[in-house]
Amino acid sequence: MEIFLIVGGGAAGLMAAYTAAQHGAKAAVLERNENMGQKLLLTGKGRCNLTNNCAELRELIANIPGNGQFLYSAFAKWMPQDTMDFFEKQGVSLKTERGRRVFPLSDAAADVVKALVHACRKSGVSFIRGRAEKLILEDKVCCGVIYADGREYCADRVIVATGGLFYPKTCSSGVG
């Protein structure tokens, strides 16, 4: 069984861990914040705009501000309907508002975070709290993480999903 370490417990990290576990891997999310999804709680003014309710890939890309061309390959594998189906299967009722923006019916980003964490736990993902200090590299391949307290976590695969510099109060530093 492959072991995946995912550094970062935001939307991307949680989905990566969930997907790895669904494909038979042992997955762990390494997060420095006390709670998962800190940045996600701030999206859409706390309401969490999940996706755009477009059925056609060209239309979806056209609705992305700026140059969304680079997203073709990602959306070819996971369309907005897949996102909506995932969250509805996790018990998050959704609504579509003007501009085809999709939000949880509750208007609470916390419901989205809870659904992601619950899906991970149900799939056997483990959660480790601490701050990653350094990646462990062997022959230019990342095979683990050293935490600030000296703990080492080794894995077959390491995914760094720390996002970018966003809000300092979420402990975003841009280091990832």
JSON list of C-alpha atoms in Angstrom, two decimals:
[
{"chain": "A", "resi": 1, "resn": "MET", "atom": "CA", "xyz": [0.00, 0.00, 0.00]},
{"chain": "A", "resi": 2, "resn": "GLU", "atom": "CA", "xyz": [1.39, 3.37, -0.99]},
{"chain": "A", "resi": 3, "resn": "ILE", "atom": "CA", "xyz": [1.72, 6.03, 1.70]},
{"chain": "A", "resi": 4, "resn": "PHE", "atom": "CA", "xyz": [0.80, 9.62, 0.83]},
{"chain": "A", "resi": 5, "resn": "LEU", "atom": "CA", "xyz": [1.68, 12.63, 2.95]},
{"chain": "A", "resi": 6, "resn": "ILE", "atom": "CA", "xyz": [-0.20, 15.79, 2.14]},
{"chain": "A", "resi": 7, "resn": "VAL", "atom": "CA", "xyz": [1.23, 19.00, 3.60]},
{"chain": "A", "resi": 8, "resn": "GLY", "atom": "CA", "xyz": [-1.67, 21.40, 4.00]},
{"chain": "A", "resi": 9, "resn": "GLY", "atom": "CA", "xyz": [-5.20, 20.83, 5.25]},
{"chain": "A", "resi": 10, "resn": "GLY", "atom": "CA", "xyz": [-7.04, 23.19, 2.93]},
{"chain": "A", "resi": 11, "resn": "ALA", "atom": "CA", "xyz": [-9.42, 22.30, 0.12]},
{"chain": "A", "resi": 12, "resn": "ALA", "atom": "CA", "xyz": [-6.70, 20.96, -2.20]},
{"chain": "A", "resi": 13, "resn": "GLY", "atom": "CA", "xyz": [-4.93, 19.00, 0.53]},
{"chain": "A", "resi": 14, "resn": "LEU", "atom": "CA", "xyz": [-8.12, 17.44, 1.85]},
{"chain": "A", "resi": 15, "resn": "MET", "atom": "CA", "xyz": [-9.30, 16.47, -1.62]},
{"chain": "A", "resi": 16, "resn": "ALA", "atom": "CA", "xyz": [-5.86, 15.02, -2.43]},
{"chain": "A", "resi": 17, "resn": "ALA", "atom": "CA", "xyz": [-5.91, 12.94, 0.75]},
{"chain": "A", "resi": 18, "resn": "TYR", "atom": "CA", "xyz": [-9.48, 11.79, 0.13]},
{"chain": "A", "resi": 19, "resn": "THR", "atom": "CA", "xyz": [-8.68, 10.83, -3.46]},
{"chain": "A", "resi": 20, "resn": "ALA", "atom": "CA", "xyz": [-5.51, 8.95, -2.48]},
{"chain": "A", "resi": 21, "resn": "ALA", "atom": "CA", "xyz": [-7.43, 7.02, 0.20]},
{"chain": "A", "resi": 22, "resn": "GLN", "atom": "CA", "xyz": [-10.23, 6.24, -2.25]},
{"chain": "A", "resi": 23, "resn": "HIS", "atom": "CA", "xyz": [-7.61, 4.70, -4.55]},
{"chain": "A", "resi": 24, "resn": "GLY", "atom": "CA", "xyz": [-6.25, 2.42, -1.84]},
{"chain": "A", "resi": 25, "resn": "ALA", "atom": "CA", "xyz": [-3.40, 4.52, -0.44]},
{"chain": "A", "resi": 26, "resn": "LYS", "atom": "CA", "xyz": [-2.75, 5.24, 3.21]},
{"chain": "A", "resi": 27, "resn": "ALA", "atom": "CA", "xyz": [-3.00, 9.03, 3.48]},
{"chain": "A", "resi": 28, "resn": "ALA", "atom": "CA", "xyz": [-2.16, 11.57, 6.17]},
{"chain": "A", "resi": 29, "resn": "VAL", "atom": "CA", "xyz": [-2.74, 15.33, 6.16]},
{"chain": "A", "resi": 30, "resn": "LEU", "atom": "CA", "xyz": [-0.07, 17.36, 7.91]},
{"chain": "A", "resi": 31, "resn": "GLU", "atom": "CA", "xyz": [-1.51, 20.74, 9.00]},
{"chain": "A", "resi": 32, "resn": "ARG", "atom": "CA", "xyz": [0.00, 23.53, 11.06]},
{"chain": "A", "resi": 33, "resn": "ASN", "atom": "CA", "xyz": [-3.30, 25.13, 12.08]},
{"chain": "A", "resi": 34, "resn": "GLU", "atom": "CA", "xyz": [-5.46, 23.70, 14.83]},
{"chain": "A", "resi": 35, "resn": "ASN", "atom": "CA", "xyz": [-8.35, 23.30, 12.38]},
{"chain": "A", "resi": 36, "resn": "MET", "atom": "CA", "xyz": [-8.49, 22.23, 8.77]},
{"chain": "A", "resi": 37, "resn": "GLY", "atom": "CA", "xyz": [-9.66, 24.57, 6.02]},
{"chain": "A", "resi": 38, "resn": "GLN", "atom": "CA", "xyz": [-8.78, 27.92, 7.60]},
{"chain": "A", "resi": 39, "resn": "LYS", "atom": "CA", "xyz": [-8.67, 29.75, 4.25]},
{"chain": "A", "resi": 40, "resn": "LEU", "atom": "CA", "xyz": [-11.72, 27.90, 2.98]},
{"chain": "A", "resi": 41, "resn": "LEU", "atom": "CA", "xyz": [-13.74, 29.35, 5.86]},
{"chain": "A", "resi": 42, "resn": "LEU", "atom": "CA", "xyz": [-13.05, 32.83, 4.45]},
{"chain": "A", "resi": 43, "resn": "THR", "atom": "CA", "xyz": [-14.05, 32.17, 0.83]},
{"chain": "A", "resi": 44, "resn": "GLY", "atom": "CA", "xyz": [-17.14, 33.79, -0.56]},
{"chain": "A", "resi": 45, "resn": "LYS", "atom": "CA", "xyz": [-17.33, 36.05, 2.51]},
{"chain": "A", "resi": 46, "resn": "GLY", "atom": "CA", "xyz": [-17.73, 32.96, 4.69]},
{"chain": "A", "resi": 47, "resn": "ARG", "atom": "CA", "xyz": [-20.29, 31.37, 2.38]},
{"chain": "A", "resi": 48, "resn": "CYS", "atom": "CA", "xyz": [-17.83, 29.34, 0.22]},
{"chain": "A", "resi": 49, "resn": "ASN", "atom": "CA", "xyz": [-18.42, 29.70, -3.51]},
{"chain": "A", "resi": 50, "resn": "LEU", "atom": "CA", "xyz": [-17.82, 26.05, -4.46]},
{"chain": "A", "resi": 51, "resn": "THR", "atom": "CA", "xyz": [-17.96, 26.18, -8.24]},
{"chain": "A", "resi": 52, "resn": "ASN", "atom": "CA", "xyz": [-19.76, 27.58, -11.27]},
{"chain": "A", "resi": 53, "resn": "ASN", "atom": "CA", "xyz": [-22.77, 25.58, -12.43]},
{"chain": "A", "resi": 54, "resn": "CYS", "atom": "CA", "xyz": [-21.73, 25.18, -16.10]},
{"chain": "A", "resi": 55, "resn": "ALA", "atom": "CA", "xyz": [-22.18, 21.94, -17.99]},
{"chain": "A", "resi": 56, "resn": "GLU", "atom": "CA", "xyz": [-19.89, 22.77, -20.91]},
{"chain": "A", "resi": 57, "resn": "LEU", "atom": "CA", "xyz": [-16.12, 23.02, -20.50]},
{"chain": "A", "resi": 58, "resn": "ARG", "atom": "CA", "xyz": [-15.76, 25.96, -22.93]},
{"chain": "A", "resi": 59, "resn": "GLU", "atom": "CA", "xyz": [-18.43, 27.92, -21.07]},
{"chain": "A", "resi": 60, "resn": "LEU", "atom": "CA", "xyz": [-16.76, 27.19, -17.73]},
{"chain": "A", "resi": 61, "resn": "ILE", "atom": "CA", "xyz": [-13.35, 28.38, -18.96]},
{"chain": "A", "resi": 62, "resn": "ALA", "atom": "CA", "xyz": [-14.95, 31.49, -20.47]},
{"chain": "A", "resi": 63, "resn": "ASN", "atom": "CA", "xyz": [-16.39, 32.38, -17.03]},
{"chain": "A", "resi": 64, "resn": "ILE", "atom": "CA", "xyz": [-13.00, 32.30, -15.31]},
{"chain": "A", "resi": 65, "resn": "PRO", "atom": "CA", "xyz": [-11.53, 35.78, -14.86]},
{"chain": "A", "resi": 66, "resn": "GLY", "atom": "CA", "xyz": [-8.22, 36.21, -16.67]},
{"chain": "A", "resi": 67, "resn": "ASN", "atom": "CA", "xyz": [-6.69, 33.43, -18.72]},
{"chain": "A", "resi": 68, "resn": "GLY", "atom": "CA", "xyz": [-8.36, 30.19, -17.67]},
{"chain": "A", "resi": 69, "resn": "GLN", "atom": "CA", "xyz": [-6.90, 28.20, -20.59]},
{"chain": "A", "resi": 70, "resn": "PHE", "atom": "CA", "xyz": [-4.41, 26.42, -18.32]},
{"chain": "A", "resi": 71, "resn": "LEU", "atom": "CA", "xyz": [-7.35, 24.82, -16.44]},
{"chain": "A", "resi": 72, "resn": "TYR", "atom": "CA", "xyz": [-8.60, 22.77, -19.41]},
{"chain": "A", "resi": 73, "resn": "SER", "atom": "CA", "xyz": [-6.78, 19.58, -18.37]},
{"chain": "A", "resi": 74, "resn": "ALA", "atom": "CA", "xyz": [-7.96, 19.78, -14.75]},
{"chain": "A", "resi": 75, "resn": "PHE", "atom": "CA", "xyz": [-11.58, 20.46, -15.66]},
{"chain": "A", "resi": 76, "resn": "ALA", "atom": "CA", "xyz": [-11.52, 17.74, -18.30]},
{"chain": "A", "resi": 77, "resn": "LYS", "atom": "CA", "xyz": [-11.15, 15.28, -15.41]},
{"chain": "A", "resi": 78, "resn": "TRP", "atom": "CA", "xyz": [-13.34, 16.98, -12.76]},
{"chain": "A", "resi": 79, "resn": "MET", "atom": "CA", "xyz": [-16.18, 19.22, -13.88]},
{"chain": "A", "resi": 80, "resn": "PRO", "atom": "CA", "xyz": [-18.38, 21.45, -11.70]},
{"chain": "A", "resi": 81, "resn": "GLN", "atom": "CA", "xyz": [-21.06, 18.75, -11.65]},
{"chain": "A", "resi": 82, "resn": "ASP", "atom": "CA", "xyz": [-18.52, 16.38, -10.08]},
{"chain": "A", "resi": 83, "resn": "THR", "atom": "CA", "xyz": [-17.89, 18.95, -7.35]},
{"chain": "A", "resi": 84, "resn": "MET", "atom": "CA", "xyz": [-21.61, 19.40, -6.75]},
{"chain": "A", "resi": 85, "resn": "ASP", "atom": "CA", "xyz": [-22.20, 15.62, -6.71]},
{"chain": "A", "resi": 86, "resn": "PHE", "atom": "CA", "xyz": [-19.36, 15.11, -4.23]},
{"chain": "A", "resi": 87, "resn": "PHE", "atom": "CA", "xyz": [-20.67, 17.66, -1.73]},
{"chain": "A", "resi": 88, "resn": "GLU", "atom": "CA", "xyz": [-24.28, 16.55, -2.07]},
{"chain": "A", "resi": 89, "resn": "LYS", "atom": "CA", "xyz": [-23.18, 12.94, -1.37]},
{"chain": "A", "resi": 90, "resn": "GLN", "atom": "CA", "xyz": [-21.48, 14.31, 1.76]},
{"chain": "A", "resi": 91, "resn": "GLY", "atom": "CA", "xyz": [-24.80, 15.80, 2.89]},
{"chain": "A", "resi": 92, "resn": "VAL", "atom": "CA", "xyz": [-24.17, 19.42, 1.84]},
{"chain": "A", "resi": 93, "resn": "SER", "atom": "CA", "xyz": [-27.25, 20.78, 0.09]},
{"chain": "A", "resi": 94, "resn": "LEU", "atom": "CA", "xyz": [-26.37, 23.31, -2.61]},
{"chain": "A", "resi": 95, "resn": "LYS", "atom": "CA", "xyz": [-27.92, 26.27, -4.35]},
{"chain": "A", "resi": 96, "resn": "THR", "atom": "CA", "xyz": [-27.06, 28.14, -7.53]},
{"chain": "A", "resi": 97, "resn": "GLU", "atom": "CA", "xyz": [-27.19, 31.92, -7.46]},
{"chain": "A", "resi": 98, "resn": "ARG", "atom": "CA", "xyz": [-26.76, 34.65, -10.07]},
{"chain": "A", "resi": 99, "resn": "GLY", "atom": "CA", "xyz": [-23.79, 34.14, -12.31]},
{"chain": "A", "resi": 100, "resn": "ARG", "atom": "CA", "xyz": [-24.24, 30.38, -11.79]},
{"chain": "A", "resi": 101, "resn": "ARG", "atom": "CA", "xyz": [-22.23, 30.57, -8.57]},
{"chain": "A", "resi": 102, "resn": "VAL", "atom": "CA", "xyz": [-22.79, 27.52, -6.35]},
{"chain": "A", "resi": 103, "resn": "PHE", "atom": "CA", "xyz": [-22.93, 27.85, -2.55]},
{"chain": "A", "resi": 104, "resn": "PRO", "atom": "CA", "xyz": [-23.98, 25.56, 0.30]},
{"chain": "A", "resi": 105, "resn": "LEU", "atom": "CA", "xyz": [-27.67, 26.06, 0.99]},
{"chain": "A", "resi": 106, "resn": "SER", "atom": "CA", "xyz": [-26.71, 26.95, 4.57]},
{"chain": "A", "resi": 107, "resn": "ASP", "atom": "CA", "xyz": [-24.43, 29.79, 3.36]},
{"chain": "A", "resi": 108, "resn": "ALA", "atom": "CA", "xyz": [-21.81, 28.39, 5.75]},
{"chain": "A", "resi": 109, "resn": "ALA", "atom": "CA", "xyz": [-18.29, 27.62, 4.55]},
{"chain": "A", "resi": 110, "resn": "ALA", "atom": "CA", "xyz": [-17.87, 25.60, 7.76]},
{"chain": "A", "resi": 111, "resn": "ASP", "atom": "CA", "xyz": [-20.29, 23.00, 6.35]},
{"chain": "A", "resi": 112, "resn": "VAL", "atom": "CA", "xyz": [-17.95, 22.53, 3.38]},
{"chain": "A", "resi": 113, "resn": "VAL", "atom": "CA", "xyz": [-14.92, 22.07, 5.64]},
{"chain": "A", "resi": 114, "resn": "LYS", "atom": "CA", "xyz": [-16.82, 19.61, 7.85]},
{"chain": "A", "resi": 115, "resn": "ALA", "atom": "CA", "xyz": [-17.86, 17.61, 4.78]},
{"chain": "A", "resi": 116, "resn": "LEU", "atom": "CA", "xyz": [-14.28, 17.42, 3.49]},
{"chain": "A", "resi": 117, "resn": "VAL", "atom": "CA", "xyz": [-12.87, 16.38, 6.87]},
{"chain": "A", "resi": 118, "resn": "HIS", "atom": "CA", "xyz": [-15.66, 13.84, 7.40]},
{"chain": "A", "resi": 119, "resn": "ALA", "atom": "CA", "xyz": [-15.11, 12.32, 3.94]},
{"chain": "A", "resi": 120, "resn": "CYS", "atom": "CA", "xyz": [-11.39, 12.02, 4.69]},
{"chain": "A", "resi": 121, "resn": "ARG", "atom": "CA", "xyz": [-11.95, 10.42, 8.10]},
{"chain": "A", "resi": 122, "resn": "LYS", "atom": "CA", "xyz": [-14.49, 7.99, 6.63]},
{"chain": "A", "resi": 123, "resn": "SER", "atom": "CA", "xyz": [-11.88, 7.00, 4.03]},
{"chain": "A", "resi": 124, "resn": "GLY", "atom": "CA", "xyz": [-9.22, 6.36, 6.69]},
{"chain": "A", "resi": 125, "resn": "VAL", "atom": "CA", "xyz": [-7.17, 9.54, 6.28]},
{"chain": "A", "resi": 126, "resn": "SER", "atom": "CA", "xyz": [-5.25, 10.52, 9.40]},
{"chain": "A", "resi": 127, "resn": "PHE", "atom": "CA", "xyz": [-4.50, 14.06, 10.56]},
{"chain": "A", "resi": 128, "resn": "ILE", "atom": "CA", "xyz": [-1.25, 15.27, 12.11]},
{"chain": "A", "resi": 129, "resn": "ARG", "atom": "CA", "xyz": [-0.82, 18.72, 13.59]},
{"chain": "A", "resi": 130, "resn": "GLY", "atom": "CA", "xyz": [2.47, 20.55, 13.36]},
{"chain": "A", "resi": 131, "resn": "ARG", "atom": "CA", "xyz": [4.55, 22.82, 11.14]},
{"chain": "A", "resi": 132, "resn": "ALA", "atom": "CA", "xyz": [6.53, 21.36, 8.25]},
{"chain": "A", "resi": 133, "resn": "GLU", "atom": "CA", "xyz": [10.05, 22.73, 8.35]},
{"chain": "A", "resi": 134, "resn": "LYS", "atom": "CA", "xyz": [11.79, 20.91, 5.54]},
{"chain": "A", "resi": 135, "resn": "LEU", "atom": "CA", "xyz": [11.20, 18.36, 2.81]},
{"chain": "A", "resi": 136, "resn": "ILE", "atom": "CA", "xyz": [13.27, 15.17, 2.87]},
{"chain": "A", "resi": 137, "resn": "LEU", "atom": "CA", "xyz": [14.88, 14.65, -0.55]},
{"chain": "A", "resi": 138, "resn": "GLU", "atom": "CA", "xyz": [16.71, 11.56, -1.74]},
{"chain": "A", "resi": 139, "resn": "ASP", "atom": "CA", "xyz": [18.15, 11.61, -5.27]},
{"chain": "A", "resi": 140, "resn": "LYS", "atom": "CA", "xyz": [16.09, 14.75, -5.98]},
{"chain": "A", "resi": 141, "resn": "VAL", "atom": "CA", "xyz": [12.86, 12.93, -5.06]},
{"chain": "A", "resi": 142, "resn": "CYS", "atom": "CA", "xyz": [10.75, 14.07, -2.11]},
{"chain": "A", "resi": 143, "resn": "CYS", "atom": "CA", "xyz": [10.19, 11.15, 0.24]},
{"chain": "A", "resi": 144, "resn": "GLY", "atom": "CA", "xyz": [9.07, 12.87, 3.43]},
{"chain": "A", "resi": 145, "resn": "VAL", "atom": "CA", "xyz": [8.80, 15.89, 5.67]},
{"chain": "A", "resi": 146, "resn": "ILE", "atom": "CA", "xyz": [10.65, 17.06, 8.79]},
{"chain": "A", "resi": 147, "resn": "TYR", "atom": "CA", "xyz": [8.47, 18.96, 11.21]},
{"chain": "A", "resi": 148, "resn": "ALA", "atom": "CA", "xyz": [9.56, 21.90, 13.35]},
{"chain": "A", "resi": 149, "resn": "ASP", "atom": "CA", "xyz": [9.67, 19.68, 16.46]},
{"chain": "A", "resi": 150, "resn": "GLY", "atom": "CA", "xyz": [12.03, 17.27, 14.70]},
{"chain": "A", "resi": 151, "resn": "ARG", "atom": "CA", "xyz": [9.50, 14.57, 13.84]},
{"chain": "A", "resi": 152, "resn": "GLU", "atom": "CA", "xyz": [10.09, 12.94, 10.47]},
{"chain": "A", "resi": 153, "resn": "TYR", "atom": "CA", "xyz": [7.33, 11.57, 8.28]},
{"chain": "A", "resi": 154, "resn": "CYS", "atom": "CA", "xyz": [8.35, 9.40, 5.36]},
{"chain": "A", "resi": 155, "resn": "ALA", "atom": "CA", "xyz": [6.14, 8.45, 2.45]},
{"chain": "A", "resi": 156, "resn": "ASP", "atom": "CA", "xyz": [6.05, 7.05, -1.05]},
{"chain": "A", "resi": 157, "resn": "ARG", "atom": "CA", "xyz": [4.43, 10.27, -2.26]},
{"chain": "A", "resi": 158, "resn": "VAL", "atom": "CA", "xyz": [4.42, 13.79, -0.83]},
{"chain": "A", "resi": 159, "resn": "ILE", "atom": "CA", "xyz": [1.98, 16.45, -1.98]},
{"chain": "A", "resi": 160, "resn": "VAL", "atom": "CA", "xyz": [2.60, 20.05, -0.94]},
{"chain": "A", "resi": 161, "resn": "ALA", "atom": "CA", "xyz": [-0.80, 21.75, -0.92]},
{"chain": "A", "resi": 162, "resn": "THR", "atom": "CA", "xyz": [-0.09, 24.79, 1.20]},
{"chain": "A", "resi": 163, "resn": "GLY", "atom": "CA", "xyz": [-1.57, 27.36, -1.13]},
{"chain": "A", "resi": 164, "resn": "GLY", "atom": "CA", "xyz": [-0.18, 30.83, -1.44]},
{"chain": "A", "resi": 165, "resn": "LEU", "atom": "CA", "xyz": [0.10, 33.92, 0.67]},
{"chain": "A", "resi": 166, "resn": "PHE", "atom": "CA", "xyz": [-3.49, 34.88, 1.45]},
{"chain": "A", "resi": 167, "resn": "TYR", "atom": "CA", "xyz": [-4.38, 36.13, 4.91]},
{"chain": "A", "resi": 168, "resn": "PRO", "atom": "CA", "xyz": [-1.71, 36.25, 7.64]},
{"chain": "A", "resi": 169, "resn": "LYS", "atom": "CA", "xyz": [-4.26, 35.35, 10.31]},
{"chain": "A", "resi": 170, "resn": "THR", "atom": "CA", "xyz": [-4.61, 31.91, 8.68]},
{"chain": "A", "resi": 171, "resn": "CYS", "atom": "CA", "xyz": [-0.83, 31.36, 9.14]},
{"chain": "A", "resi": 172, "resn": "SER", "atom": "CA", "xyz": [-0.25, 31.77, 5.41]},
{"chain": "A", "resi": 173, "resn": "SER", "atom": "CA", "xyz": [3.34, 32.71, 4.85]},
{"chain": "A", "resi": 174, "resn": "GLY", "atom": "CA", "xyz": [3.84, 31.84, 1.20]},
{"chain": "A", "resi": 175, "resn": "VAL", "atom": "CA", "xyz": [6.65, 29.47, 2.22]},
{"chain": "A", "resi": 176, "resn": "GLY", "atom": "CA", "xyz": [5.00, 26.46, 0.54]}
]
